[in-house]
Amino acid sequence: MANEDQVVAFKLRNEEYGFSILNVQEIKGLTDITRVPFAPEFIKGVINLRGSVLPVIDLKKRLGLEDTPYTANTRIVIVQYDEVAVGMLVDAVTEVRTINADDIDTSRTVTGNDSNSKFISGIGKVDDRLIIQLNLSEIIGLNGEE
Amino acid sequence: METNQYMEMFLDESREHLQSLNDGLLSLENDPEDLSVLNEIFRNAHTLKGMSATMGYTKTAELTHDMENLLDMLRKEQLKVSSEIIDVIFKCVDSLQEMVENIGNGESEDLVDVSDLVRQVNAIAKGDAAPAAEEAEEAAEGENAAAPVLELNDTDETVIREAKNSGLIPYAVHVEIAESCLLKSARSYMVMNVLDELGDVIKSVPPAQDLEQEKFDHSFDVVIVTDAEPKAIEDGVSAISEITEVKVTEITLSASKEETKEEAPKAAAPAAKKAEPKKADAKAEAKKPAGKNDKKAHVAGQSVRVDIEKLDTLMNLVGELVTNKVRLEQIGMTHRLTELTETLEQMDRVTSDLQSVVMKVRMVPVSQVFNRFPRMVRDLAKELNKDINLTIEGEDTELDRTVIDEIGDPLMHLLRNSLDHGVEHPDDREAKGKPRTGEVGLIARHEGNNVVIMVTDDGAGINADKIRNKAVEKGMISREEADALPDADAVRLIFLPGFSTAETITDVSGRGVGMDVVRSKIESLGGHVDVETKIDEGSVFKIKLPLTLAIIQAMLVKVQDEMYAIPLGSIDSTINITPDDIKTVQNKEVIVLRGQIIPIARLGEVLSVPKGADNDEEDIFVVVVHVGDHKIGIVVDNLIGQQEIVIKTLGKLLSGLKMLAGATVLGDGHVAMILDVSALM
């Protein structure tokens, strides 16, 4: 048990990604996103979550992936990290998976070395699928890189 | 002890009374002759004594008791109000405050050593009027000897004072019923009825229940406020049979207690002279809970302490409720369910009321923070041997509670600075041709979507050259940089960490931690602090705080499909123009409004709103806004209307975006950005 981690797996284009379930607060259907002028490009806008205004990060843009149109499967995954709640715009949420820690490859050779590699904390292997584990603190970008 | 459940109440009320004591003492110091203030102070002390004794805090009770003795002597003019006595009483209040806080922190009240203070208090009491002291003590203690005298407690006095302000006259009515009367209660009831018709009965002695149950001899007293002639009262009451005597006397308030007694001589038992009408009052108050509440609101609003987080949750839930209601409305519309729509209209009213109440709950007037400053300024001025007059303005300005809790310290710092470094010594002031008394102001007001709090003084001002030299000396900037700085910017160097200009370091301020701490605190609240100064004319420290979560009136405007809110406070006017009205000056678009040239900004372009269908409409809507003296016209596609909105922060991730003051959730659940108009200038 100790070596297992549950992840919320979701799709961006045709790749599968995951956040640790401990960071995921809830999953919401697509609602109106209000554009925020002058916001960093990867921030799609803000939404109203039960009276709180929450920023929504366009994950594809953040990871340098090409944009896709909204579909009926588009979801906003609300994650909580370091007291900050943020919505993540994803193409579809697939499932909650248990991944054995041994099955997660965190070596640099796997995560790559380009500018986007800092967003990836490892790659989990489940059956014959690969679930890319994301580094929330880098994605939210509170470390002052902007 | 079963006192725990009363603890919070005790602490809250003690704090309230201590605050009133502080306020009262301050006004007494300004006007030592004012007996009504003295009475108010005495009553506060007395209540405090009673409360702490009930709660079993004997030390607190003892100290209050000694203080009360002293006050009583002042009240009875056995002692003259002097600044030494006031100082000692202030010290007592301080110690009491400390004790109460200790109790609040679960510590023992004994931690505060008051033996010296007690000795001092008693010395004054004994030394100046030894025999009187005992009498005073007796008087304070002799509560149980209370006879039903027509005395006025503070509740009554408040009511009377208010009545007087609205042009009514208070009368004491003494009524005697024939000894032979069998149905005294019925007669008294008739009397009360007559009086009720003539005016408002404030109290009766004995209280109404006792009258009803015939628990009185053959006379009773009533206090009434009315616009009727005393003759009319007398006639009205005498007309009732078996009433033998009616005596109507006007009540004058200044020394109401003494005079009322004289005016109602029959009721005044000899023992009453020095007795507190505790018993009678208690009953009278119990009978009139409404009156009691009035008084509370008057002195210091009664309060319940609630965790801020709970309020946040409540507010968010209400928001969700509204969103769901809107959804229901849509369902009702699409399916044409009239019944549902009608019910929802009702619900709409309830929810919007609910929403506004919840929002307002979080707002607190700045007076909560400002309250403590008069006392601090007084003490500090004494310590520094300076003559200072503190003026407070706009204490009703409301701010979010979280902000209120945080601004106390920075304001304290600024005030201390003004007193210590700003205002000069009286002699120096005189030499400069200024009045000896320095003016220090603490002013709060709304300015656009901010609350501005200013600390002003008419002191020496800040010498920019001195600041430059100091900054260079401390290696903060180079000589060249310093010389290149305009004066206004040079003065702002005081906000840098590690800066202190006082030539001698006093323990009041000037340890080099002051201003940068102020600045970082204010900035952590999303605010901004600035300073303006003129040599020998004084300085103004201006704190600009955002109304996080504050409710403001805003104009909703539309640009393409995006909705924005412009705070109404900064809007001058909205006008309707045609494209021909727009002229250019040096390639910048302007309009001429009532002879004034106003630059315009097209909101769509400024905010790079994605272009939708071009609308070649003839009409152009311009919202003219102002910041200070500057005006600018904001060109928008459509004006939606005026609405009360709640400002929400955009959170850490989106903090510091220019042009945006926050966001708000509209009634239909959509989010709209709030424009920071000052950034457009």
XYZ file of N, CA, C and O in Angstrom, chain B residues 413-555:
572
model
N 1.977 52.928 13.928
C 3.333 53.337 13.564
C 3.338 54.731 12.964
O 4.158 55.570 13.311
N 2.437 54.942 12.022
C 2.407 56.227 11.324
C 2.072 57.356 12.304
O 2.678 58.425 12.251
N 1.121 57.089 13.185
C 0.748 58.120 14.151
C 1.920 58.435 15.076
O 2.226 59.592 15.346
N 2.570 57.378 15.528
C 3.730 57.586 16.391
C 4.779 58.416 15.688
O 5.377 59.326 16.267
N 4.978 58.087 14.416
C 5.955 58.836 13.637
C 5.582 60.303 13.547
O 6.429 61.182 13.702
N 4.300 60.546 13.260
C 3.852 61.928 13.119
C 4.076 62.689 14.413
O 4.493 63.835 14.411
N 3.770 62.012 15.526
C 3.911 62.679 16.814
C 5.369 62.907 17.157
O 5.750 63.966 17.665
N 6.170 61.898 16.893
C 7.552 61.970 17.321
C 8.396 62.832 16.381
O 9.060 63.761 16.808
N 8.342 62.504 15.088
C 9.193 63.220 14.132
C 8.486 64.377 13.464
O 9.124 65.346 13.074
N 7.194 64.234 13.297
C 6.461 65.251 12.542
C 6.260 66.517 13.340
O 6.897 67.544 13.081
N 5.395 66.437 14.321
C 5.043 67.635 15.086
C 6.224 68.070 15.954
O 6.830 67.265 16.650
N 6.531 69.365 15.895
C 7.661 69.884 16.640
C 7.265 70.167 18.081
O 6.095 70.167 18.431
N 8.276 70.464 18.872
C 7.999 70.877 20.249
C 7.263 72.211 20.233
O 7.495 73.039 19.353
N 6.398 72.431 21.205
C 5.605 73.668 21.215
C 6.464 74.925 21.057
O 6.099 75.834 20.312
N 7.612 74.940 21.707
C 8.474 76.126 21.619
C 8.963 76.340 20.187
O 8.956 77.452 19.670
N 9.382 75.237 19.564
C 9.851 75.346 18.178
C 8.722 75.822 17.283
O 8.930 76.608 16.351
N 7.548 75.314 17.561
C 6.402 75.705 16.742
C 6.151 77.190 16.869
O 5.893 77.874 15.884
N 6.221 77.653 18.099
C 5.979 79.067 18.318
C 7.013 79.900 17.558
O 6.686 80.905 16.939
N 8.262 79.424 17.605
C 9.331 80.143 16.918
C 9.060 80.216 15.422
O 9.437 81.172 14.746
N 8.388 79.199 14.914
C 8.084 79.176 13.486
C 6.802 79.935 13.176
O 6.364 79.979 12.025
N 6.173 80.434 14.211
C 4.936 81.173 14.003
C 3.724 80.286 13.837
O 2.720 80.685 13.260
N 3.822 79.049 14.322
C 2.670 78.157 14.259
C 2.025 78.106 15.644
O 2.667 78.396 16.640
N 0.766 77.714 15.697
C 0.165 77.536 17.023
C 0.910 76.452 17.802
O 1.459 75.521 17.200
N 0.908 76.585 19.109
C 1.664 75.637 19.934
C 1.115 74.214 19.821
O 1.846 73.237 19.901
N -0.184 74.126 19.630
C -0.789 72.802 19.537
C -0.639 72.253 18.122
O -1.024 72.901 17.161
N -0.067 71.067 18.049
C 0.097 70.447 16.744
C -1.173 69.722 16.352
O -1.842 69.136 17.186
N -1.503 69.783 15.078
C -2.705 69.104 14.595
C -2.301 67.801 13.928
O -1.504 67.785 12.993
N -2.859 66.707 14.424
C -2.636 65.423 13.779
C -4.007 64.907 13.363
O -4.965 64.980 14.131
N -4.096 64.457 12.132
C -5.393 63.998 11.631
C -5.342 62.539 11.238
O -4.314 62.031 10.801
N -6.468 61.878 11.439
C -6.604 60.492 11.007
C -7.905 60.460 10.220
O -8.978 60.619 10.771
N -7.775 60.314 8.919
C -8.937 60.497 8.065
C -9.140 59.258 7.201
O -8.206 58.782 6.570
N -10.353 58.765 7.190
C -10.665 57.632 6.327
C -11.755 58.047 5.362
O -12.665 58.780 5.732
N -11.639 57.602 4.124
C -12.719 57.868 3.178
C -12.609 56.944 1.973
O -11.575 56.341 1.731
N -13.724 56.858 1.270
C -13.718 56.069 0.046
C -13.135 56.904 -1.068
O -13.405 58.088 -1.172
N -12.338 56.286 -1.894
C -11.824 56.989 -3.066
C -11.836 55.970 -4.191
O -10.984 55.093 -4.252
N -12.809 56.106 -5.053
C -12.954 55.113 -6.103
C -13.224 53.773 -5.460
O -14.018 53.675 -4.538
N -12.530 52.755 -5.905
C -12.766 51.454 -5.299
C -11.734 51.143 -4.225
O -11.344 50.018 -4.020
N -11.283 52.192 -3.589
C -10.348 51.994 -2.501
C -10.843 52.726 -1.276
O -11.654 53.630 -1.369
N -10.319 52.312 -0.155
C -10.502 53.132 1.028
C -9.150 53.772 1.301
O -8.124 53.111 1.248
N -9.189 55.065 1.512
C -7.945 55.777 1.766
C -7.934 56.181 3.230
O -8.905 56.723 3.738
N -6.857 55.862 3.895
C -6.705 56.320 5.273
C -5.479 57.224 5.307
O -4.411 56.855 4.826
N -5.686 58.416 5.810
C -4.577 59.365 5.814
C -4.191 59.733 7.233
O -5.039 59.935 8.090
N -2.901 59.805 7.457
C -2.392 60.314 8.721
C -1.703 61.624 8.388
O -0.722 61.643 7.647
N -2.252 62.713 8.862
C -1.699 64.018 8.505
C -1.143 64.702 9.743
O -1.596 64.451 10.859
N -0.169 65.544 9.537
C 0.273 66.395 10.639
C 0.695 67.739 10.069
O 0.962 67.864 8.879
N 0.701 68.751 10.912
C 1.117 70.074 10.444
C 2.482 70.387 11.018
O 2.771 71.483 11.447
N 3.325 69.354 11.032
C 4.622 69.482 11.671
C 5.707 69.990 10.746
O 5.455 70.774 9.834
N 6.906 69.480 10.969
C 8.081 70.026 10.296
C 8.194 69.578 8.846
O 8.925 70.176 8.068
N 7.491 68.514 8.497
C 7.663 67.990 7.153
C 8.940 67.172 7.073
O 9.716 67.110 8.026
N 9.152 66.546 5.934
C 10.341 65.710 5.800
C 11.312 66.397 4.853
O 10.949 66.794 3.746
N 12.530 66.543 5.304
C 13.549 67.208 4.512
C 14.163 66.222 3.526
O 14.853 65.281 3.911
N 13.912 66.461 2.244
C 14.340 65.520 1.213
C 15.865 65.365 1.202
O 16.390 64.270 1.014
N 16.570 66.472 1.433
C 18.035 66.395 1.410
C 18.569 65.513 2.524
O 19.512 64.749 2.349
N 17.917 65.647 3.675
C 18.312 64.818 4.816
C 18.158 63.338 4.462
O 19.011 62.522 4.774
N 17.054 63.045 3.800
C 16.778 61.665 3.417
C 17.839 61.179 2.427
O 18.379 60.082 2.551
N 18.135 62.058 1.454
C 19.143 61.678 0.458
C 20.460 61.346 1.146
O 21.054 60.300 0.895
N 20.891 62.262 2.044
C 22.168 62.057 2.713
C 22.178 60.752 3.482
O 23.141 59.990 3.433
N 21.093 60.540 4.176
C 20.990 59.349 5.007
C 21.079 58.089 4.146
O 21.783 57.142 4.482
N 20.366 58.115 3.026
C 20.329 56.946 2.162
C 21.721 56.661 1.605
O 22.151 55.508 1.517
N 22.435 57.725 1.266
C 23.782 57.553 0.722
C 24.699 57.024 1.819
O 25.456 56.070 1.629
N 24.581 57.647 2.984
C 25.379 57.255 4.140
C 25.207 55.771 4.457
O 26.151 55.076 4.791
N 23.980 55.314 4.325
C 23.703 53.913 4.649
C 24.013 52.992 3.476
O 23.764 51.790 3.544
N 24.498 53.592 2.392
C 24.862 52.772 1.252
C 23.676 52.185 0.510
O 23.790 51.165 -0.161
N 22.546 52.812 0.673
C 21.370 52.275 -0.016
C 21.358 52.698 -1.470
O 20.901 51.964 -2.337
N 21.796 53.900 -1.751
C 21.929 54.354 -3.136
C 23.210 55.188 -3.240
O 23.777 55.583 -2.231
N 23.631 55.432 -4.447
C 24.854 56.212 -4.624
C 24.508 57.699 -4.597
O 23.353 58.092 -4.756
N 25.527 58.528 -4.398
C 25.337 59.977 -4.337
C 24.668 60.488 -5.621
O 23.740 61.286 -5.574
N 25.154 59.960 -6.775
C 24.601 60.436 -8.052
C 23.120 60.101 -8.157
O 22.299 60.930 -8.533
N 22.830 58.846 -7.788
C 21.429 58.415 -7.851
C 20.577 59.308 -6.959
O 19.484 59.729 -7.337
N 21.110 59.572 -5.777
C 20.354 60.360 -4.806
C 20.081 61.754 -5.351
O 18.961 62.266 -5.259
N 21.116 62.351 -5.933
C 20.940 63.723 -6.416
C 19.989 63.785 -7.599
O 19.352 64.806 -7.850
N 19.941 62.677 -8.338
C 19.062 62.665 -9.507
C 17.593 62.504 -9.128
O 16.706 62.784 -9.921
N 17.372 62.062 -7.913
C 15.989 61.813 -7.503
C 15.240 63.116 -7.248
O 15.743 63.996 -6.557
N 14.047 63.238 -7.813
C 13.237 64.402 -7.431
C 12.850 64.300 -5.955
O 12.830 63.209 -5.399
N 12.540 65.438 -5.342
C 12.259 65.468 -3.914
C 11.203 64.447 -3.497
O 11.361 63.725 -2.519
N 10.112 64.409 -4.274
C 9.006 63.526 -3.903
C 9.470 62.079 -3.812
O 9.069 61.337 -2.914
N 10.336 61.681 -4.766
C 10.821 60.312 -4.751
C 11.837 60.093 -3.640
O 11.911 59.019 -3.041
N 12.632 61.120 -3.387
C 13.647 61.003 -2.339
C 12.980 60.737 -1.001
O 13.428 59.905 -0.209
N 11.873 61.435 -0.767
C 11.165 61.256 0.498
C 10.678 59.819 0.651
O 10.650 59.262 1.736
N 10.342 59.221 -0.492
C 9.822 57.846 -0.439
C 10.878 56.832 -0.020
O 10.556 55.680 0.270
N 12.123 57.274 0.007
C 13.177 56.350 0.438
C 12.961 55.879 1.870
O 13.475 54.843 2.272
N 12.189 56.651 2.633
C 11.968 56.234 4.024
C 11.261 54.905 4.121
O 11.285 54.260 5.156
N 10.642 54.482 3.016
C 9.932 53.207 3.067
C 10.860 52.022 2.828
O 10.443 50.878 2.869
N 12.135 52.328 2.525
C 13.057 51.226 2.289
C 13.466 50.605 3.622
O 13.539 51.286 4.640
N 13.742 49.299 3.602
C 14.138 48.628 4.845
C 15.387 49.268 5.445
O 16.297 49.681 4.714
N 15.422 49.359 6.742
C 16.610 49.836 7.432
C 16.809 51.322 7.386
O 17.929 51.813 7.419
N 15.719 52.057 7.301
C 15.869 53.493 7.222
C 15.300 54.149 8.468
O 14.239 53.840 8.943
N 16.030 55.092 9.015
C 15.517 55.838 10.157
C 16.137 57.215 10.133
O 17.339 57.361 9.986
N 15.299 58.250 10.222
C 15.858 59.593 10.109
C 15.995 60.320 11.430
O 16.596 61.361 11.496
N 15.390 59.773 12.460
C 15.464 60.486 13.728
C 16.918 60.626 14.133
O 17.681 59.676 14.056
N 17.300 61.827 14.527
C 18.698 62.005 14.864
C 19.031 61.281 16.160
O 20.097 60.715 16.319
N 18.113 61.329 17.071
C 18.303 60.519 18.268
C 17.237 59.443 18.241
O 16.102 59.692 17.865
N 17.648 58.278 18.639
C 16.687 57.187 18.630
C 15.876 57.228 19.916
O 16.419 57.180 21.013
N 14.603 57.409 19.793
C 13.743 57.392 20.965
C 13.055 56.042 20.995
O 13.114 55.291 20.028
N 12.406 55.767 22.107
C 11.730 54.464 22.106
C 10.337 54.581 21.502
O 9.572 53.647 21.485
N 10.008 55.756 21.028
C 8.705 55.928 20.405
C 8.735 55.433 18.977
O 7.919 54.648 18.532
N 9.693 55.912 18.241
C 9.819 55.457 16.859
C 11.251 55.703 16.460
O 12.026 56.269 17.207
N 11.594 55.318 15.295
C 12.930 55.607 14.830
C 13.937 54.556 15.205
O 15.057 54.860 15.558
N 13.544 53.326 15.140
C 14.532 52.278 15.303
C 14.858 51.669 13.951
O 15.444 50.620 13.857
N 14.421 52.358 12.934
C 14.749 51.890 11.600
C 13.921 50.702 11.154
O 14.188 50.103 10.135
N 12.929 50.349 11.929
C 12.089 49.253 11.489
C 10.711 49.772 11.090
O 9.885 49.051 10.576
N 10.495 51.031 11.345
C 9.158 51.584 11.193
C 8.561 51.488 9.811
O 7.709 50.646 9.539
N 9.023 52.371 8.942
C 8.304 52.589 7.714
C 8.295 51.409 6.765
O 7.319 51.185 6.069
N 9.379 50.655 6.730
C 9.365 49.542 5.774
C 8.413 48.452 6.259
O 7.822 47.741 5.457
N 8.276 48.359 7.583
C 7.309 47.400 8.107
C 5.900 47.838 7.738
O 5.069 47.041 7.304
N 5.670 49.148 7.894
C 4.367 49.688 7.511
C 4.090 49.358 6.054
O 3.034 48.862 5.692
N 5.100 49.633 5.227
C 4.873 49.424 3.809
C 4.602 47.963 3.489
O 3.659 47.635 2.769
N 5.407 47.063 4.063
C 5.213 45.666 3.685
C 3.862 45.160 4.184
O 3.209 44.358 3.523
N 3.456 45.655 5.356
C 2.148 45.236 5.878
C 1.021 45.697 4.949
O 0.145 44.925 4.577
N 1.085 46.974 4.584
C 0.039 47.518 3.730
C 0.039 46.791 2.382
O -1.000 46.455 1.839
N 1.229 46.527 1.876
C 1.284 45.870 0.576
C 0.802 44.437 0.656
O 0.228 43.914 -0.291
N 1.027 43.819 1.803
C 0.524 42.450 1.939
C -0.998 42.437 1.952
O -1.626 41.424 1.683
N -1.576 43.572 2.265
C -3.035 43.678 2.216
C -3.506 44.119 0.835
O -4.671 44.421 0.634
N -2.563 44.187 -0.089
C -2.920 44.615 -1.432
C -3.051 46.111 -1.542
O -3.618 46.628 -2.492
N -2.532 46.819 -0.555
C -2.650 48.274 -0.552
C -1.365 48.954 -0.958
O -0.444 48.332 -1.491
N -1.326 50.241 -0.675
C -0.229 51.044 -1.149
C -0.080 52.208 -0.192
O -1.070 52.767 0.258
N 1.139 52.555 0.150
C 1.316 53.692 1.047
C 2.208 54.727 0.379
O 3.153 54.385 -0.321
N 1.855 55.973 0.554
C 2.614 57.033 -0.078
C 2.718 58.203 0.891
O 1.980 58.280 1.866
N 3.630 59.094 0.593
C 3.803 60.242 1.479
C 3.942 61.517 0.662
O 4.529 61.523 -0.411
N 3.321 62.555 1.160
C 3.502 63.877 0.579
C 3.937 64.775 1.705
O 3.415 64.683 2.809
N 4.873 65.640 1.436
C 5.363 66.460 2.535
C 5.790 67.833 2.049
O 6.192 68.001 0.893
N 5.651 68.789 2.923
C 6.123 70.135 2.636
C 6.851 70.621 3.863
O 6.312 70.540 4.964
N 8.047 71.134 3.658
C 8.827 71.593 4.799
C 8.036 72.635 5.588
O 7.495 73.579 5.029
N 7.992 72.420 6.875
C 7.330 73.322 7.829
C 5.812 73.400 7.668
O 5.163 74.157 8.378
N 5.277 72.641 6.744
C 3.815 72.643 6.643
C 3.212 71.316 7.071
O 2.044 71.231 7.417
N 4.035 70.289 7.023
C 3.551 69.003 7.501
C 3.641 67.905 6.466
O 4.112 68.116 5.346
N 3.207 66.732 6.865
C 3.264 65.575 5.987
C 1.914 64.881 5.961
O 1.141 64.965 6.899
N 1.677 64.202 4.865
C 0.467 63.388 4.751
C 0.889 61.990 4.336
O 1.518 61.803 3.299
N 0.591 61.028 5.189
C 0.820 59.641 4.814
C -0.503 59.074 4.346
O -1.503 59.161 5.055
N -0.480 58.537 3.148
C -1.728 58.115 2.544
C -1.678 56.609 2.318
O -0.838 56.113 1.584
N -2.576 55.923 2.980
C -2.662 54.481 2.785
C -3.874 54.201 1.922
O -4.976 54.632 2.229
N -3.629 53.500 0.837
C -4.723 53.172 -0.049
C -4.970 51.681 0.084
O -4.072 50.877 -0.125
N -6.165 51.340 0.500
C -6.460 49.921 0.692
C -7.547 49.487 -0.268
O -8.513 50.205 -0.474
N -7.379 48.315 -0.853
C -8.444 47.835 -1.729
C -9.582 47.352 -0.847
O -9.373 46.951 0.287
N -10.755 47.421 -1.371
C -11.896 46.925 -0.597
C -12.034 45.450 -0.853
O -13.020 45.005 -1.396
N -11.060 44.674 -0.489
C -11.212 43.253 -0.738
C -12.531 42.833 -0.142
O -12.783 43.090 1.015
N -13.339 42.248 -0.966
C -14.607 41.732 -0.519
C -15.602 42.806 -0.145
O -16.687 42.523 0.317
N -15.208 44.037 -0.344
C -16.142 45.093 -0.011
C -17.224 45.134 -1.085
O -17.040 44.652 -2.188
N -18.334 45.687 -0.720
C -19.404 45.822 -1.698
C -19.332 47.234 -2.247
O -19.239 48.185 -1.484
N -19.353 47.386 -3.526
C -19.379 48.722 -4.086
C -20.466 48.792 -5.156
O -20.923 47.776 -5.661
N -20.855 49.981 -5.450
C -21.761 50.198 -6.559
C -20.905 50.287 -7.809
O -19.865 50.945 -7.811
N -21.322 49.628 -8.843
C -20.533 49.669 -10.060
C -21.437 49.760 -11.274
O -22.614 49.391 -11.235
N -20.876 50.285 -12.338
C -21.566 50.331 -13.622
C -21.056 49.156 -14.441
O -19.853 48.970 -14.582
